[in-house]
XYZ file of C-alpha atoms in Angstrom:
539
model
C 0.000 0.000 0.000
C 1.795 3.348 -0.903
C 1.510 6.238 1.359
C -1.113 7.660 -0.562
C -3.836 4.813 -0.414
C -3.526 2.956 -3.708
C -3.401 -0.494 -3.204
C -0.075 -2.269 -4.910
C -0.161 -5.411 -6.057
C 2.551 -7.733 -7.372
C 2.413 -10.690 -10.265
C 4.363 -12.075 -12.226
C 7.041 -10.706 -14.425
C 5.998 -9.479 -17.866
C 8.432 -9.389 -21.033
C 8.436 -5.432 -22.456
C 8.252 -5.544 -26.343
C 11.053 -3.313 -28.209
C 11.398 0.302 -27.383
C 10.500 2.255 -30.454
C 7.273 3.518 -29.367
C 6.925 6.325 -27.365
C 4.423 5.054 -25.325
C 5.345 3.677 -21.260
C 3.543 0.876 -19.630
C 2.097 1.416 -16.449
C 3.717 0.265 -13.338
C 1.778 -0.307 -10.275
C 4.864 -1.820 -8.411
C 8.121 -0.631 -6.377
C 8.427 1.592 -2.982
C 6.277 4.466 -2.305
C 7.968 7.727 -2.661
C 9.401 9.468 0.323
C 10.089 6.053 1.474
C 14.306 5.718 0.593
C 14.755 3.234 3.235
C 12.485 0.782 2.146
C 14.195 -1.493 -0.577
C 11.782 -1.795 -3.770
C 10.365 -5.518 -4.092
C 12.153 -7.885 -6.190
C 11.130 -8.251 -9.484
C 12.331 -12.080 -10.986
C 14.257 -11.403 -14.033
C 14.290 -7.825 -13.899
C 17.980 -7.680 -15.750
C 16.416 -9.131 -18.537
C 13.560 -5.821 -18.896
C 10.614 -7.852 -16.901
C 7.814 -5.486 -14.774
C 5.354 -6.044 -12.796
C 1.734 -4.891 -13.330
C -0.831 -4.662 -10.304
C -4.150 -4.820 -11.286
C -6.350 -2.112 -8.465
C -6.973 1.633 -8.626
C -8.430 3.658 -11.296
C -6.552 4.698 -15.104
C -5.382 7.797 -13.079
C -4.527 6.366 -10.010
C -2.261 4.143 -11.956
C -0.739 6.656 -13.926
C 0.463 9.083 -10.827
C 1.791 6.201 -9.492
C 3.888 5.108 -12.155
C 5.104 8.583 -12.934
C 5.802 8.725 -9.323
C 8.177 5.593 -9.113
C 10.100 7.090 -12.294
C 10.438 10.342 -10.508
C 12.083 8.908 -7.055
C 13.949 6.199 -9.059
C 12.038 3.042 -7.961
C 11.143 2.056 -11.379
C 12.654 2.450 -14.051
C 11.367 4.284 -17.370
C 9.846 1.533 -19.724
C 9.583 0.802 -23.298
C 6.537 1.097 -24.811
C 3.718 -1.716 -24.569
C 0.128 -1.640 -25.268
C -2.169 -2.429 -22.340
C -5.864 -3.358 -22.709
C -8.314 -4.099 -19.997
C -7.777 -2.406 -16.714
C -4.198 -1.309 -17.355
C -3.702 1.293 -20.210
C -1.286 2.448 -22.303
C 0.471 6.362 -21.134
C 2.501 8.339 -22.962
C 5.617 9.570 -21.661
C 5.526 13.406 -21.314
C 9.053 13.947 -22.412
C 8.863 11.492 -25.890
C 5.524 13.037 -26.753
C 7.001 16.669 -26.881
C 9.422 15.037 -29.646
C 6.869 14.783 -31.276
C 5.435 17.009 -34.046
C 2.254 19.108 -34.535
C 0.247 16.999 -37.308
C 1.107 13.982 -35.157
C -0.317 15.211 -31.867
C -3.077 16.767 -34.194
C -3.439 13.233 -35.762
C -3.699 11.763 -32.585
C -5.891 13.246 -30.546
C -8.368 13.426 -33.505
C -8.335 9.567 -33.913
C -7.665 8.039 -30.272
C -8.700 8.368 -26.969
C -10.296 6.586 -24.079
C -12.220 9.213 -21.934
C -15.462 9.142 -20.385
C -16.986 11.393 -23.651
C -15.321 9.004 -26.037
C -17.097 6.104 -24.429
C -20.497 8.927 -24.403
C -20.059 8.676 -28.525
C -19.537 5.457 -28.745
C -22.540 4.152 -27.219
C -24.151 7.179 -28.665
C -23.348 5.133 -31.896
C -23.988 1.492 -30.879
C -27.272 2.763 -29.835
C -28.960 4.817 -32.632
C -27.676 4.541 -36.685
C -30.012 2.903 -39.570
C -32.867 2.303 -36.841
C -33.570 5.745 -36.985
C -34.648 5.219 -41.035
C -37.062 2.104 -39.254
C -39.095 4.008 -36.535
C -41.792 5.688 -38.074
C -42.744 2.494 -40.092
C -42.270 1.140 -36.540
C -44.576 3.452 -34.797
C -47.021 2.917 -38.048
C -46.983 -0.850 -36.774
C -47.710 -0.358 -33.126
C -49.543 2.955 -32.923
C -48.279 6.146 -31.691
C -48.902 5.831 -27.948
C -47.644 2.246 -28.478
C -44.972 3.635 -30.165
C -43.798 6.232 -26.999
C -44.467 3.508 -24.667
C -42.814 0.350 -26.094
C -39.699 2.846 -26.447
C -39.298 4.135 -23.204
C -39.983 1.083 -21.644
C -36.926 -0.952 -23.727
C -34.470 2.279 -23.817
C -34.738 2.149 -19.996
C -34.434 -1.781 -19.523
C -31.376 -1.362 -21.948
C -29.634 1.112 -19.856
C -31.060 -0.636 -16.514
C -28.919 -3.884 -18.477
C -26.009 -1.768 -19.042
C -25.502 -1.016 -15.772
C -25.612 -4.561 -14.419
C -23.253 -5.515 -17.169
C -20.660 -2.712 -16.245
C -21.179 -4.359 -12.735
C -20.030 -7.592 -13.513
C -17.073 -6.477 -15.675
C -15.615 -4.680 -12.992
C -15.964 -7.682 -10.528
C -14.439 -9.608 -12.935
C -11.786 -7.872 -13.466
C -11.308 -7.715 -9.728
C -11.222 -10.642 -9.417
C -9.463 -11.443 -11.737
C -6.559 -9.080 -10.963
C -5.875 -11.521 -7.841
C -6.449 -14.790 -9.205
C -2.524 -15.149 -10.633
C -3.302 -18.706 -11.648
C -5.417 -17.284 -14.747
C -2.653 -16.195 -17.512
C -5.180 -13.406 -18.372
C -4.292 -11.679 -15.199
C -1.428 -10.328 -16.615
C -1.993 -10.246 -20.090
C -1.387 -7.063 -21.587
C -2.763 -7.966 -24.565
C -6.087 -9.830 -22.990
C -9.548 -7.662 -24.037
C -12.469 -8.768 -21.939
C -15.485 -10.374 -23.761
C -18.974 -11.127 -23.152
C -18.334 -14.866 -22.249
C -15.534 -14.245 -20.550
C -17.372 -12.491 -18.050
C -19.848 -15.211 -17.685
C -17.994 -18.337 -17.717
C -15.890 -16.799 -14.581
C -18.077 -15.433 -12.768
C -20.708 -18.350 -13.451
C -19.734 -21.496 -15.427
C -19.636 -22.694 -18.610
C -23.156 -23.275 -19.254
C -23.608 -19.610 -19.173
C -20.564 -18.692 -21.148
C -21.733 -20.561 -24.431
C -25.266 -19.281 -23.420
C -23.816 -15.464 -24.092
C -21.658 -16.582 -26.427
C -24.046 -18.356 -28.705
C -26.166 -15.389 -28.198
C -23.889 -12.490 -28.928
C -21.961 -14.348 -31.421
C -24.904 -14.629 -33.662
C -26.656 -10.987 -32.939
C -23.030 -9.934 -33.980
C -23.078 -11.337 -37.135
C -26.824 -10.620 -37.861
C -25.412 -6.938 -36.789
C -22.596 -6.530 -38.932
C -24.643 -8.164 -41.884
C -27.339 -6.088 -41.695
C -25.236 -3.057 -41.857
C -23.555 -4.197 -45.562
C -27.644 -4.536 -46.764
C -28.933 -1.423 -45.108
C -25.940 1.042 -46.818
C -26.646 -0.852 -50.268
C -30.488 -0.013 -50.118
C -29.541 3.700 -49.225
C -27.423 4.007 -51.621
C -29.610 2.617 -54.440
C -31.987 5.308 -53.215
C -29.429 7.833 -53.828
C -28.396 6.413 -57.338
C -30.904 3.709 -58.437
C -28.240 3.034 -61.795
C -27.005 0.816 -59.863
C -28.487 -2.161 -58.211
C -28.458 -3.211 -54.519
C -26.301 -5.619 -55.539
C -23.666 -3.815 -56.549
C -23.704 -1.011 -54.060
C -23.653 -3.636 -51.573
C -20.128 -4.769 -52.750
C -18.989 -1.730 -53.123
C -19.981 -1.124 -49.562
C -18.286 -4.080 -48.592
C -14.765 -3.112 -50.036
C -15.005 0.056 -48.094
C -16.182 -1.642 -45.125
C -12.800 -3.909 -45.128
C -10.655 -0.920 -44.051
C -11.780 -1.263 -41.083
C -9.969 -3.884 -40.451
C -6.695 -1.681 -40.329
C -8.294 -0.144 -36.945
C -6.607 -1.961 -33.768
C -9.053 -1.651 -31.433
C -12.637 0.983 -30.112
C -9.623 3.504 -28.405
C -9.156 4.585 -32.168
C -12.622 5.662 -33.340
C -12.739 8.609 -31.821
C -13.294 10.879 -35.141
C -15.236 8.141 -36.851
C -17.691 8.133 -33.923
C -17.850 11.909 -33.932
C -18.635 11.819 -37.693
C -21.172 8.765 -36.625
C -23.110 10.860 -34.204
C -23.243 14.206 -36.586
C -24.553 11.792 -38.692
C -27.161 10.545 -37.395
C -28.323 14.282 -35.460
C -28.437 15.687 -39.029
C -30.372 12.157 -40.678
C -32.964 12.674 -37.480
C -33.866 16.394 -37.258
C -34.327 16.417 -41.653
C -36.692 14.008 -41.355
C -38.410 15.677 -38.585
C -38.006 19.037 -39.815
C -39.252 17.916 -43.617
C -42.080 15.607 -42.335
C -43.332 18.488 -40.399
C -43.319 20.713 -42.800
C -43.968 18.956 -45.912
C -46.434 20.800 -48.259
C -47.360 17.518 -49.950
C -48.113 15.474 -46.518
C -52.264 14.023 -46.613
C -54.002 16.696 -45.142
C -56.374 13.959 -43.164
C -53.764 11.518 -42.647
C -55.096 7.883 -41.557
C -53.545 6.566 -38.283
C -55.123 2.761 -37.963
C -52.188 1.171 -36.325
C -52.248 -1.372 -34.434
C -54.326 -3.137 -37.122
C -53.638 -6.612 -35.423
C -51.529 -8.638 -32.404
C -49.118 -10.048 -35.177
C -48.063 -6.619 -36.551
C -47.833 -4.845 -33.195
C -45.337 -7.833 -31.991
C -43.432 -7.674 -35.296
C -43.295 -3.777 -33.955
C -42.655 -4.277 -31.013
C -39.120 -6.739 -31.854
C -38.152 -3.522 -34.272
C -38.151 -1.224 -31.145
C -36.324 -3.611 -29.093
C -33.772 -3.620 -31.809
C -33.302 -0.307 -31.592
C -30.971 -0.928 -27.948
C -29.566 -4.602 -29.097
C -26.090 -3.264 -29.395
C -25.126 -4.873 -26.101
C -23.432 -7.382 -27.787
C -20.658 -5.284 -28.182
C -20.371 -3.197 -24.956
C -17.964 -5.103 -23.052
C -15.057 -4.828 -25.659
C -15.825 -0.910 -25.686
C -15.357 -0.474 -22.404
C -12.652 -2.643 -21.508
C -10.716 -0.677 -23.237
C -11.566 2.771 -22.071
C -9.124 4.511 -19.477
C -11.602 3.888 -16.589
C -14.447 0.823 -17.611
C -16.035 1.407 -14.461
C -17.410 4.441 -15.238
C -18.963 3.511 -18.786
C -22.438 2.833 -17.307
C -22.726 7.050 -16.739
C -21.361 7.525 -20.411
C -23.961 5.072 -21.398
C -26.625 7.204 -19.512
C -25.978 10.437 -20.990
C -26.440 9.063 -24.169
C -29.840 7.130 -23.640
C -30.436 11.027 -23.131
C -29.246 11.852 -26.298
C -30.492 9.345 -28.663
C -33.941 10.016 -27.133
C -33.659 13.615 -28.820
C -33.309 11.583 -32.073
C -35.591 8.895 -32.285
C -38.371 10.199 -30.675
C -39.260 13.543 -32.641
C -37.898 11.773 -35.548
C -40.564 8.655 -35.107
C -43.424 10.511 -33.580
C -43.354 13.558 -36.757
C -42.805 11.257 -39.702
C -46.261 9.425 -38.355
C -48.224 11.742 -37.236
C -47.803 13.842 -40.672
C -48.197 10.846 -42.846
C -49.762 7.873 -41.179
C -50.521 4.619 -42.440
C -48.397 5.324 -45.396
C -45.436 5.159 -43.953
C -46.370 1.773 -43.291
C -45.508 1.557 -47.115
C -41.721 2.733 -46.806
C -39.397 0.885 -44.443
C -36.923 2.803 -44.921
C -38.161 6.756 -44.297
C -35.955 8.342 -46.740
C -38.961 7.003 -49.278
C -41.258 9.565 -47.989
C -39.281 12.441 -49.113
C -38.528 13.874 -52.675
C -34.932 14.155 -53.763
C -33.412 17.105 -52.823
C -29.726 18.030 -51.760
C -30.802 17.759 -48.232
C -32.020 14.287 -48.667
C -29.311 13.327 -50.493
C -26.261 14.493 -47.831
C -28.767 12.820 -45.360
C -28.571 9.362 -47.122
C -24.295 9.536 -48.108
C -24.219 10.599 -43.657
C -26.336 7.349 -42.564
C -24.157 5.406 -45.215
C -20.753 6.637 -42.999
C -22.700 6.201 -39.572
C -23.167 3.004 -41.265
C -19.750 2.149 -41.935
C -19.010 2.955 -38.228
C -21.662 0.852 -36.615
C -20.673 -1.888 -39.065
C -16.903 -1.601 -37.312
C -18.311 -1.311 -33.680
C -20.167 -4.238 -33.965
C -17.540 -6.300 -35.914
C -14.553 -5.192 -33.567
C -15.799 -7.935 -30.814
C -15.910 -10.726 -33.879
C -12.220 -10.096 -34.468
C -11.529 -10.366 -30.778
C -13.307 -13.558 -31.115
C -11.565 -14.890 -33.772
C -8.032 -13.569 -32.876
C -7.973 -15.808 -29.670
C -9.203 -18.740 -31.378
C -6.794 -18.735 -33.722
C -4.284 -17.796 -31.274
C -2.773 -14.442 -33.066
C -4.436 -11.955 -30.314
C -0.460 -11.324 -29.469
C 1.238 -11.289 -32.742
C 1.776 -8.336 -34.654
C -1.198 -5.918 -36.082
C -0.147 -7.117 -39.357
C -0.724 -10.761 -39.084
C -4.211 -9.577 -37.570
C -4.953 -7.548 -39.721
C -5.052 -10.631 -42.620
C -6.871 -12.441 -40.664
C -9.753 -9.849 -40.400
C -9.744 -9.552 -43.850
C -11.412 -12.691 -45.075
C -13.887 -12.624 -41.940
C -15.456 -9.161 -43.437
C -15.532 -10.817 -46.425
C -17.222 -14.330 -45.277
C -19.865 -11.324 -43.733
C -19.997 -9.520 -47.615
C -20.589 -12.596 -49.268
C -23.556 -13.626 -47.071
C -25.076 -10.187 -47.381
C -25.199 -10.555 -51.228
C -26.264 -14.222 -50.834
C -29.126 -13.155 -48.738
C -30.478 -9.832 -49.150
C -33.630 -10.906 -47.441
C -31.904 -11.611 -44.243
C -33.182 -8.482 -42.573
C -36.271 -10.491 -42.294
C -34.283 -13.789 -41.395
C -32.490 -11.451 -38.596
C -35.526 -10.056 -37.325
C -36.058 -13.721 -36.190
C -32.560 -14.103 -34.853
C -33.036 -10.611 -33.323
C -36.250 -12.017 -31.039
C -34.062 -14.403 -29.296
C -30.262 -13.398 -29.435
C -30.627 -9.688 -28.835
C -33.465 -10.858 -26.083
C -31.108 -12.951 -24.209
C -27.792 -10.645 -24.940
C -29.290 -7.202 -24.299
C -31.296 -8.200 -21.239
C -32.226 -11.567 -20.335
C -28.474 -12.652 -19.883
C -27.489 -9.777 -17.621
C -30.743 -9.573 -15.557
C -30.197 -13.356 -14.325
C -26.177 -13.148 -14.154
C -26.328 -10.422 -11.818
C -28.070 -12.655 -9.333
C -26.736 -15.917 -9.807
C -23.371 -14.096 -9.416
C -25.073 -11.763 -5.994
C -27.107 -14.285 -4.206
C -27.568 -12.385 -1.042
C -27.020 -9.501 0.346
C -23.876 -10.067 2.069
C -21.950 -10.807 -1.362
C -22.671 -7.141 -2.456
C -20.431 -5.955 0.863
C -17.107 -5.923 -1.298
C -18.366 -5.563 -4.787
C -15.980 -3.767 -7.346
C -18.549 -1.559 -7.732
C -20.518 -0.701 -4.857
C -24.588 -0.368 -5.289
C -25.753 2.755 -4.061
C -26.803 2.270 -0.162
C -30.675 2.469 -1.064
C -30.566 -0.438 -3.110
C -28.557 -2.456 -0.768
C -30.319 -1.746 2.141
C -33.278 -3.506 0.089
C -31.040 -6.220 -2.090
C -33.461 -9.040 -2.226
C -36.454 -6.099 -3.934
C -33.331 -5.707 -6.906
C -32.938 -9.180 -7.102
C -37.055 -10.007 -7.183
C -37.175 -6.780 -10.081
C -34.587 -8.532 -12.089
C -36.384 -12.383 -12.640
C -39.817 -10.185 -12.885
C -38.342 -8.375 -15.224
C -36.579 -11.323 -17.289
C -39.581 -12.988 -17.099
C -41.515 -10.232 -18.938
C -38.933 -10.125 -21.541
C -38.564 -13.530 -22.099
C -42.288 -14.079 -22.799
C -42.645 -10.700 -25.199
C -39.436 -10.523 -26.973
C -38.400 -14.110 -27.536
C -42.142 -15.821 -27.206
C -44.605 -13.150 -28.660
C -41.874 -11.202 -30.762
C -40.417 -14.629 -31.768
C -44.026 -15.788 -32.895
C -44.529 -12.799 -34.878
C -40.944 -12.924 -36.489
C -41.602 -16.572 -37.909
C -44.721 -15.857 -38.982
C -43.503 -12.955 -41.259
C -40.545 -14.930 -42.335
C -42.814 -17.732 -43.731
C -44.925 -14.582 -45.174
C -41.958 -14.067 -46.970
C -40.538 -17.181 -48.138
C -42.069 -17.315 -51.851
C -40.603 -14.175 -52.541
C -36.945 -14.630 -51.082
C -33.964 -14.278 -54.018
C -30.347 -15.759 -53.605
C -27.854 -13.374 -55.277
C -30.639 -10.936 -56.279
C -29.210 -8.227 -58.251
C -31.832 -5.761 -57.069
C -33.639 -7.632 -54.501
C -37.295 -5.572 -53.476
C -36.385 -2.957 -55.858
């Protein structure tokens, strides 16, 4: 324990790579400063460039600490190694004022880990091509319907979130002291999904999540390559769907180049102006359209199946769970993502909600004719910037949501610690296994509709609602927790505990049962009319 209260911890030695980076790993070892008398701890192999890494405090905690124990000489300065998970990469002060103008430019346009870059990226994860979906959505289920069914899954989602940001930080606490587990001093180790589970739970639960995310991923990512080629055959209909959708794909495959979510910061800036412009045209235009019916006709719900097949569209909408752990693991502090995820549920409510409620209420039941809402407008400049901006939000959702697939594949194949490079070829053909199925099956938006009713159930909610009390059984296991509950919630654990089954149980039976029921049925709707390879496939 140093002499300012952060907790030291020592493991075993880890190799530094070579030193032509000017980055410093993080040190939570050695003698606390003021403290000359005190020998630092030995460090096995420390001749040959080994350090130790402790695994408690916060980002910032870490890094005064380390800067500290270079400044009194108890560790030495370090070459440059790139930490994921709790530990993060830091910059040394005096290497990074070598460095030039466009570079620092460069970089702080393109990386960072703060609290605002995790507020854009779930800003992003959240709200992109659904925002085209929600009026026909709202023509489905009706516009009270509509309000409701929104509110009530945007607020589960970030009630989800938060449980999930729970359980990552115990597990990484725990993990932190269990030196048996190689990952506990992996620099290179990114937290997933099923990680979390199968530690803190078993195995049964870590195929569970991984079954579950593994497959909303790839529904995700798919969906993403389909949606951009139906814009942009909107925007240029010279070209079929088909077409657009492998040009899409080529551009998509860059992505690949990115290392990891602590890069996107200007793509998810771009993302979000993206989508705020997208939103408030369509709300604007539909509220001011000359041509909109002057009695429009507002007869949704028309029947149970189309309100369910609603009602899975809206819970859709905040399916990008799937993906949250790898964006937070490898923000500076991924303790603190559940408040960047709150600020923007804020946000994205000032998008889909006027955006939804407008486009319906100024053209009704024929919306229920365009699926995706840049139909109901003429061509027009506006229109058209709107439709090349969702095709780059688009591009970035389509990287969010494949960056966990990577992470998946990397460590199966064993390369997650070989060089970028090597990665980087082994991304390639996984975009393109994702391009190929997306031409294959341009119907699969309905096909992942019915994916969507059970994987983004179970991944989004279900999965988090139950893990949080089979890991918390009573109230006495909540005493130490990584991250404390507030005190009005513990006081009445065993209430937060009933809430969560009651509230599993209601999504269970509405978004895998009903909204599963629904799905099928409008799959098998659709089955005469589904084209492999279509060239221009409901054009």
């Amino acid at each position: 324990m140093s002499s300012d209260g952060i907790e030291i911890s020592v493991s075993d030695p880890l190799p530094l790579p070579d030193a032509e980076e000017p980055e410093a790993a993080l040190v939570a070892g050695g003698s606390p400063p003021g403290d000359a008398d005190v020998p630092p701890p030995e460090r096995p192999d420390d001749a040959d460039g080994h350090i130790d890494i402790g695994a408690s405090g916060t980002y910032r905690e870490r890094k005064d600490s380390y800067r500290r124990s270079l400044n009194d000489g108890t560790v030495k300065s370090v070459d440059p190694c790139e930490f994921r998970g709790s530990i993060r990469s830091i910059v040394q002060e005096g290497d990074e004022k070598d460095r030039g103008f466009l570079h620092k430019a460069f970089t702080c346009l393109t990386k960072g880990g703060t609290s605002f870059d995790s507020f854009l990226l779930a800003a992003s994860q959240e709200v992109g091509q659904s925002i085209l979906t929600l009026p026909w959505v709202f023509s489905l289920v009706g516009m009270t319907s509509g309000i409701c069914l929104q509110l009530f899954f945007a607020t589960a989602a970030l009630y989800t979130n938060y449980l999930l940001v729970n359980l990552h930080t115990e597990y990484r606490k725990r993990l932190a002291v269990d030196k048996d587990d190689p990952r506990s001093s992996d620099v290179h180790y990114v937290v997933s999904y099923a990680d979390i589970m199968g530690y803190l739970i078993g195995w049964p639960m870590k195929w569970l999540s991984f079954a579950a995310v593994f497959v909303s991923l790839f529904g995700l990512t798919t969906v993403q390559i389909i949606a951009t080629g139906s814009n942009m055959y909107i925007f240029y209909p010279e070209i079929p769907k088909r077409t657009w959708g492998l040009i899409s794909g080529a551009v998509f495959a860059l992505l690949a180049f990115i290392p990891n979510f602590r890069h996107y910061r200007f793509l998810v800036v771009t993302a979000n102006i993206a989508t705020t412009y997208t939103s408030w045209y369509m709300t604007i235009s539909a509220a001011t359209d000359p041509d909109a019916p002057e009695d429009p006709v507002y007869d949704a719900p028309r029947n149970y199946d189309e309100w369910f097949r609603g009602m899975v569209g809206l819970l859709f909408v905040y399916g990008g769970h799937a993906s949250n752990i790898e964006v937070a693991d490898v923000m500076d502090d991924h303790s603190t993502y559940d408040r960047a995820y709150f600020w923007s549920y804020l946000y994205v409510f000032t998008l889909t909600m006027p955006n939804a409620a407008t486009a319906y209420y100024s053209y009704g039941n024929i919306v229920r004719d365009n699926q995706n809402a840049f139909g109901l407008y003429e061509a027009s400049p506006a229109r058209d910037f709107g439709i090349i901006m969702m095709c780059i939000n688009n591009l970035v959702a389509f990287g969010l949501f494949i960056g966990p697939l990577f992470h998946i594949m990397e460590k199966a194949l064993k390369i997650h610690r070989k060089a970028f490079w090597i990665r980087v070829l082994a991304r390639l053909p996984l975009i393109g296994i994702i391009v190929l199925f997306a031409i294959a099956f341009p119907f699969y938006g309905a096909f992942n509709t019915v994916l969507g009713a059970f994987t983004t159930s179970f991944a989004t909610y279900i999965i988090p609602l139950i893990a949080f009390n089979l890991v918390f059984r009573k109230k006495d296991d909540t005493i130490n927790m990584a991250k404390p509950l507030p005190a009005f919630v513990q006081s009445k654990f065993w209430l937060m505990r009933f809430f969560n089954y009651f509230l599993a149980f209601v999504l269970l039976v509405s978004g895998v049962g009903l909204g599963g029921y629904a799905s099928i049925k409008n799959f098998v709707a659709q089955i005469d009319q589904f084209q492999y390879f279509a060239e221009c496939y409901g054009c």
